[in-house]
XYZ file of C-alpha atoms in Angstrom:
478
model
C 87.803 -33.537 104.966
C 86.781 -34.727 101.159
C 86.704 -38.365 100.083
C 88.289 -39.433 97.153
C 85.164 -41.284 94.867
C 85.111 -44.827 95.181
C 84.276 -46.314 92.392
C 83.623 -50.394 92.614
C 84.550 -52.513 89.723
C 81.519 -53.708 88.126
C 80.108 -56.689 88.811
C 80.325 -60.043 88.045
C 82.482 -59.711 85.230
C 85.077 -62.533 85.646
C 88.880 -60.765 84.793
C 89.164 -60.190 81.235
C 92.247 -62.872 79.778
C 95.073 -61.528 77.467
C 94.555 -64.349 74.598
C 91.656 -66.584 73.785
C 90.271 -67.961 70.297
C 87.749 -65.535 68.991
C 84.565 -66.347 67.817
C 83.853 -63.174 65.075
C 79.807 -63.626 64.806
C 77.147 -64.297 66.632
C 76.109 -67.827 66.175
C 73.040 -68.615 64.148
C 71.384 -70.009 67.142
C 71.350 -66.533 69.096
C 74.113 -67.928 71.651
C 76.833 -65.908 73.351
C 80.479 -66.952 71.481
C 82.409 -68.646 74.526
C 84.711 -65.918 74.316
C 82.877 -63.505 74.522
C 80.672 -64.712 77.684
C 83.548 -63.115 80.163
C 82.063 -60.048 79.022
C 78.963 -60.481 79.805
C 77.995 -59.966 84.337
C 76.330 -62.267 86.456
C 74.916 -60.187 88.660
C 74.695 -56.515 89.329
C 74.464 -53.241 91.700
C 71.240 -51.368 89.829
C 69.747 -47.887 91.406
C 67.301 -47.863 93.457
C 63.692 -46.835 91.921
C 64.323 -48.453 88.204
C 63.028 -51.203 87.097
C 63.669 -52.999 83.851
C 62.249 -55.746 81.252
C 63.151 -57.167 78.022
C 60.454 -59.000 75.692
C 59.888 -60.661 72.422
C 57.442 -58.630 69.636
C 58.924 -59.866 66.557
C 59.953 -56.455 65.203
C 62.141 -57.693 62.262
C 60.137 -60.556 60.493
C 63.027 -62.990 60.788
C 62.993 -62.739 64.648
C 60.874 -65.899 65.400
C 61.627 -65.889 69.254
C 64.957 -63.048 70.665
C 63.277 -60.397 73.243
C 63.529 -57.275 70.679
C 61.912 -54.656 73.069
C 63.221 -52.924 75.872
C 61.286 -51.256 78.566
C 63.122 -49.623 81.651
C 61.225 -47.181 84.105
C 62.047 -44.896 87.244
C 59.279 -45.293 90.164
C 59.326 -41.441 90.683
C 60.500 -39.024 87.818
C 64.031 -38.316 87.034
C 66.310 -35.292 85.822
C 67.571 -36.321 82.116
C 69.880 -35.683 79.886
C 70.756 -37.024 76.617
C 73.132 -36.316 73.579
C 72.339 -37.300 70.178
C 73.444 -38.272 66.729
C 74.589 -34.793 64.144
C 74.225 -37.174 61.409
C 72.150 -34.996 59.031
C 69.653 -37.939 58.838
C 68.510 -38.080 62.520
C 65.996 -40.928 62.590
C 62.762 -40.126 64.423
C 62.919 -40.983 67.798
C 65.911 -39.386 68.142
C 63.786 -36.071 66.913
C 60.878 -36.845 69.399
C 63.247 -37.605 72.113
C 64.888 -34.440 71.779
C 61.482 -32.725 71.605
C 60.638 -34.629 75.001
C 63.528 -33.299 76.687
C 63.271 -30.022 75.566
C 59.579 -29.280 76.546
C 60.074 -30.731 79.707
C 63.699 -28.995 80.488
C 65.114 -32.264 81.340
C 63.050 -32.846 84.598
C 60.132 -35.418 85.102
C 60.922 -38.521 82.666
C 59.835 -41.784 83.834
C 60.610 -44.273 81.169
C 62.975 -45.116 78.057
C 61.252 -47.597 75.779
C 63.767 -49.102 72.992
C 63.264 -51.464 70.333
C 65.496 -52.984 67.881
C 65.105 -54.860 64.244
C 63.797 -51.839 62.810
C 66.050 -47.952 62.995
C 62.744 -46.040 62.272
C 64.739 -43.681 60.282
C 64.275 -42.053 57.465
C 60.103 -42.770 57.623
C 58.697 -38.968 57.232
C 56.260 -38.308 58.821
C 54.863 -41.495 59.397
C 57.937 -42.626 61.324
C 57.638 -39.562 63.165
C 54.233 -40.706 64.428
C 55.372 -44.097 65.226
C 57.751 -43.114 67.658
C 55.772 -40.481 69.540
C 53.135 -43.238 69.855
C 55.521 -45.414 71.475
C 56.193 -42.961 74.187
C 52.372 -41.955 74.456
C 52.087 -46.130 75.110
C 54.203 -46.204 77.996
C 52.301 -42.467 79.029
C 49.212 -44.464 79.559
C 50.387 -47.790 81.334
C 51.516 -44.836 83.557
C 47.873 -43.286 84.288
C 46.267 -46.487 84.170
C 48.738 -48.390 86.785
C 46.980 -49.359 90.429
C 48.630 -47.595 93.120
C 49.101 -50.761 94.826
C 51.755 -51.395 91.650
C 54.922 -51.289 92.318
C 55.439 -48.553 89.685
C 52.642 -46.928 90.404
C 52.648 -42.634 89.691
C 51.004 -41.924 93.013
C 51.326 -38.813 94.411
C 52.971 -37.592 91.460
C 51.698 -35.121 88.558
C 51.887 -35.657 84.501
C 51.434 -33.750 82.139
C 49.486 -35.816 80.058
C 50.190 -33.323 76.693
C 53.969 -33.602 76.889
C 55.428 -37.517 77.080
C 57.645 -38.050 79.682
C 58.988 -41.106 77.488
C 61.878 -40.882 75.710
C 62.071 -43.495 72.661
C 65.020 -45.114 71.243
C 65.366 -47.451 67.936
C 68.096 -49.421 66.181
C 68.286 -51.887 63.317
C 67.622 -51.756 59.531
C 67.118 -47.568 58.127
C 64.545 -47.144 55.691
C 62.030 -49.285 56.396
C 58.385 -48.476 59.094
C 58.038 -50.216 61.999
C 55.149 -52.572 62.672
C 54.300 -50.300 65.022
C 50.464 -52.433 65.764
C 52.734 -55.105 67.233
C 54.562 -52.651 69.484
C 52.086 -50.896 70.735
C 50.336 -53.602 71.690
C 53.045 -55.371 73.360
C 53.769 -51.973 75.926
C 51.447 -52.697 78.427
C 53.178 -56.770 78.557
C 56.324 -54.856 78.871
C 54.865 -52.995 81.503
C 53.633 -55.483 83.377
C 56.578 -57.517 83.748
C 58.976 -55.092 84.702
C 61.321 -55.872 87.597
C 64.298 -54.846 89.344
C 66.293 -58.346 89.205
C 69.842 -58.506 87.546
C 67.994 -61.187 85.231
C 65.127 -58.565 83.973
C 68.228 -55.752 83.395
C 70.113 -58.150 81.081
C 66.872 -59.118 79.427
C 66.603 -55.112 78.056
C 70.090 -55.313 77.174
C 69.665 -58.166 74.834
C 66.331 -56.769 73.958
C 68.614 -53.318 72.505
C 71.145 -55.886 70.380
C 71.407 -56.207 66.321
C 74.483 -57.705 65.271
C 76.002 -57.768 68.984
C 77.068 -61.127 69.976
C 76.572 -60.325 73.600
C 74.343 -57.726 75.551
C 76.565 -55.048 77.205
C 75.846 -54.118 80.674
C 77.765 -52.796 83.328
C 76.889 -52.177 87.121
C 78.652 -49.988 89.851
C 78.474 -48.548 93.303
C 80.471 -45.354 94.886
C 80.192 -42.931 97.575
C 80.253 -38.850 97.550
C 82.196 -36.537 99.723
C 79.015 -35.381 101.299
C 77.331 -38.352 102.110
C 80.211 -40.708 102.581
C 77.415 -43.103 104.365
C 75.332 -43.074 101.514
C 76.317 -45.687 98.592
C 75.299 -44.729 95.372
C 74.509 -47.009 91.781
C 75.459 -46.309 88.662
C 73.967 -48.495 85.871
C 74.589 -48.397 82.364
C 73.574 -50.192 78.931
C 74.828 -50.116 75.570
C 74.431 -51.559 72.362
C 76.502 -51.693 68.930
C 79.128 -53.595 66.988
C 79.330 -51.421 63.848
C 78.331 -48.240 62.053
C 80.552 -46.977 64.820
C 82.284 -43.481 64.697
C 79.860 -41.358 67.225
C 79.609 -38.100 66.851
C 77.876 -37.606 70.187
C 77.484 -40.586 71.922
C 77.546 -44.288 70.545
C 74.786 -46.038 68.876
C 72.137 -46.627 71.668
C 73.043 -45.995 75.349
C 71.542 -45.473 78.287
C 72.753 -44.220 82.243
C 70.922 -44.840 85.397
C 72.075 -43.705 89.056
C 69.672 -43.240 92.039
C 72.028 -40.055 93.059
C 70.718 -36.232 93.384
C 71.450 -35.026 90.315
C 69.547 -31.970 88.630
C 69.163 -31.534 84.586
C 71.674 -28.698 84.816
C 74.398 -30.541 86.111
C 73.398 -33.803 84.402
C 73.855 -32.475 80.944
C 77.570 -31.026 81.375
C 78.335 -34.209 83.312
C 77.259 -35.945 80.477
C 79.145 -34.440 78.130
C 82.138 -33.990 79.288
C 82.081 -37.562 80.437
C 80.976 -38.806 76.515
C 83.689 -36.707 75.119
C 86.279 -39.370 76.629
C 84.194 -42.336 76.453
C 81.496 -42.912 74.018
C 83.116 -40.209 71.637
C 86.325 -41.503 71.513
C 85.685 -45.383 70.004
C 85.381 -45.961 66.476
C 84.909 -49.649 64.781
C 84.539 -48.442 60.707
C 84.346 -44.411 60.743
C 80.647 -44.523 60.306
C 78.075 -42.613 62.426
C 74.587 -43.368 62.697
C 71.313 -42.017 62.485
C 69.941 -43.417 65.685
C 73.057 -42.326 67.985
C 71.658 -41.742 71.207
C 73.135 -41.434 74.954
C 70.475 -40.824 77.838
C 71.070 -40.345 81.066
C 68.444 -40.426 83.936
C 68.557 -39.297 87.691
C 65.775 -40.029 90.149
C 67.712 -39.451 93.158
C 65.895 -42.260 95.211
C 69.818 -43.042 97.135
C 69.099 -39.560 98.989
C 72.232 -37.082 99.940
C 72.619 -33.402 98.768
C 71.394 -32.517 95.243
C 75.153 -31.891 93.376
C 74.471 -28.674 91.442
C 77.646 -27.951 90.222
C 80.315 -30.225 88.960
C 83.361 -27.821 90.166
C 82.214 -28.779 93.782
C 83.687 -31.414 95.928
C 80.994 -34.010 94.865
C 80.594 -32.269 91.134
C 84.458 -33.476 90.945
C 84.096 -36.773 92.376
C 80.820 -37.859 90.468
C 82.868 -36.598 87.091
C 85.719 -38.557 87.562
C 83.252 -41.631 88.501
C 80.419 -41.391 85.567
C 83.296 -40.719 82.873
C 85.094 -43.813 84.316
C 82.344 -45.718 83.758
C 81.263 -44.619 80.577
C 84.671 -45.288 79.370
C 84.632 -48.926 80.292
C 80.980 -49.595 78.777
C 81.642 -47.679 75.660
C 85.017 -50.116 75.733
C 82.711 -53.161 75.119
C 81.594 -51.755 71.547
C 84.942 -51.869 70.691
C 85.715 -55.667 72.236
C 82.108 -56.449 70.136
C 83.687 -55.061 67.118
C 82.058 -56.058 63.995
C 84.610 -59.543 62.812
C 87.177 -57.893 65.349
C 90.228 -59.506 66.520
C 91.810 -56.430 68.130
C 91.460 -53.840 70.403
C 93.284 -50.998 70.460
C 93.987 -47.816 72.188
C 96.023 -45.001 70.613
C 96.899 -42.150 73.141
C 98.292 -39.216 71.682
C 100.190 -37.377 74.322
C 102.404 -33.628 75.086
C 99.810 -31.816 72.306
C 99.219 -28.326 72.359
C 95.960 -28.999 72.977
C 92.943 -31.655 73.743
C 91.463 -30.715 70.831
C 94.201 -31.385 68.707
C 95.075 -34.634 70.429
C 91.687 -35.896 70.029
C 91.419 -35.062 66.267
C 94.674 -36.633 65.595
C 94.016 -40.334 67.753
C 90.090 -40.174 65.806
C 92.398 -40.141 62.416
C 94.813 -42.753 63.388
C 91.497 -44.995 64.796
C 90.094 -44.387 61.626
C 92.207 -45.454 58.589
C 91.821 -48.100 56.900
C 95.411 -48.830 56.215
C 95.892 -48.757 60.061
C 93.327 -51.008 60.759
C 94.223 -53.649 58.315
C 98.028 -53.749 59.228
C 97.008 -54.437 62.630
C 94.959 -57.349 61.462
C 98.036 -58.701 59.613
C 99.722 -58.219 61.970
C 102.273 -56.100 60.242
C 104.231 -53.174 62.146
C 104.058 -50.952 59.668
C 104.299 -47.792 61.859
C 104.435 -45.480 58.582
C 100.290 -45.878 58.398
C 100.166 -44.473 61.807
C 102.613 -41.161 60.930
C 100.834 -40.594 57.887
C 97.803 -40.543 59.743
C 98.734 -37.850 62.071
C 100.272 -35.859 58.917
C 96.920 -36.031 57.293
C 94.441 -35.562 60.164
C 92.656 -32.176 59.430
C 91.314 -29.065 61.053
C 94.414 -29.194 63.737
C 96.150 -25.615 64.745
C 99.109 -24.416 62.698
C 102.089 -25.619 65.123
C 100.012 -28.991 66.617
C 102.337 -31.416 65.165
C 106.060 -30.940 64.064
C 107.723 -34.047 62.407
C 111.080 -33.600 64.297
C 109.660 -33.687 67.363
C 107.018 -36.618 66.773
C 107.397 -40.021 68.767
C 105.189 -43.278 67.987
C 106.078 -46.485 69.992
C 104.040 -49.701 70.673
C 103.540 -50.502 74.639
C 102.599 -54.159 75.251
C 99.410 -54.730 77.904
C 101.688 -57.105 79.668
C 103.677 -54.145 81.631
C 107.099 -54.685 79.504
C 108.931 -51.771 77.902
C 107.526 -50.060 74.841
C 109.197 -51.084 71.461
C 110.076 -47.669 69.875
C 109.730 -47.412 66.206
C 110.099 -43.522 65.560
C 112.040 -40.806 67.911
C 112.213 -37.371 67.490
C 111.671 -38.166 63.816
C 113.909 -40.285 63.239
C 113.163 -44.124 62.802
C 114.709 -46.906 64.793
C 115.771 -50.234 64.314
C 112.501 -52.143 64.629
C 112.812 -55.679 66.502
C 110.513 -57.345 63.903
C 110.274 -60.588 66.208
C 109.359 -58.432 69.317
C 106.819 -56.628 67.190
C 105.105 -59.559 65.711
C 104.876 -60.922 69.790
C 103.355 -57.535 70.562
C 101.145 -57.836 67.687
C 99.696 -60.995 68.292
C 97.982 -59.788 71.500
C 94.523 -58.755 71.110
C 95.060 -55.702 73.333
C 97.404 -53.510 72.145
C 98.191 -49.141 72.373
C 99.536 -46.970 70.271
C 101.232 -44.025 72.039
C 101.642 -40.861 69.759
C 104.516 -38.248 71.525
C 103.894 -34.730 69.760
C 106.833 -33.757 71.723
C 104.848 -30.461 72.674
C 104.209 -28.705 69.741
C 105.360 -26.070 68.337
C 106.685 -24.160 71.571
C 107.479 -27.530 73.209
C 105.176 -26.622 76.277
C 101.972 -29.164 75.390
C 100.932 -31.704 77.922
C 97.164 -32.241 76.729
C 96.505 -35.973 76.073
C 93.662 -38.036 74.460
C 92.809 -41.644 73.931
C 90.918 -43.489 71.285
C 89.689 -47.090 71.114
C 89.131 -48.842 68.532
C 89.533 -52.281 66.350
C 91.072 -53.486 63.323
C 89.287 -54.553 59.826
C 88.958 -58.324 58.810
C 87.612 -60.470 56.366
C 84.913 -61.203 58.776
C 84.218 -57.475 58.705
C 83.061 -57.387 55.094
C 81.256 -60.399 55.635
C 78.636 -59.653 58.100
C 78.175 -56.364 56.369
C 77.515 -57.560 52.852
C 75.008 -59.841 54.289
C 73.295 -57.359 57.025
C 69.835 -57.312 55.438
C 69.672 -60.941 54.180
């Protein structure tokens, strides 16, 4: 009998309360705002064979002590896949990491190195050389490590001409990395690698820029073919602004000890990303550096998952999709200046693609976002966004079949605003009460489209626009 996948709640995170006092920007001390501490895990269950750390380098001249270089390593070669930004100005680490994966056909990857403080984007050939040298510096640590060390390459061959390290960078665009400082710090980071929760959390902190808290999750799960084997999945991400991904999110990493070959890992990641990181928006901007990588080292054993259509593949898809949704939503929780966490759900659509386009358009609308900040139940702005969505199939939206509602997060009845094209008499007091909460769901029912048979749905998660968002981004470089 096939077993249902078991997804254990992310470790060490307190129950998310529906209301609290917001502290929008990170304090100048670098401390995590009290309102955000509940999102930071106090413990975790991390995949076997992976090590992590974060150290201080001083990539950004104004950084006088915050960790800004992360290193994550597998003790054995991994299968790997990644999705990258579709921005035409692709950062040097995006170009280099894609090349590494292509040259290795997604196999034999050992590490990811990430710096914050400088995006290494639009930096010409010099930037490409810098990104490549970061990867080679990590590769050199593998070759020089004594066999007795926990991160030895003992028994493993290494193609010295093709790097086994993925590279990521985040920060200000158009500036060169202080590459000498970074390269000299790589051996220090390598020697500090550990499997402890504290070191995983250090790595998550090291990739932050305007984030007010590190975004780290872990969980355990089982698969039908190996019910007695417990697998682990860990992930970290960063981002608070310049977020409307067209692949993943600003930066993200997933790690598992389940046996997943690269040919299975890529479609698995794509499926999950389309329903998570590609379904979040803070400000509608797509970064030059967006990268989400997934590494699987198989250290927990079990049967290799060679097809997503198998029982194991279906179970794994469910687990990874749910996990990436939870991880990506932390980015919205930390949206620059945000006071609202909003899910827009588009239902009874003739296709998933149409539903997602409509949800994305609503999530990007400045008028919708500012109305939510002002606690104004201006549902006409939502309907307007539905109506001007580009690229829909001809019969996707029928005004006479379209309905819009606010769904409270306390489980109470939805507040109907528009029913099959007819406006409702809105209880403004109840609307104000719903909008006073931090969490909100907007439901758009397309009524099945022109033929009435549409049953597809899609969700997007986004935040509001506040005065604080303008302040943060007006002062970003200074």
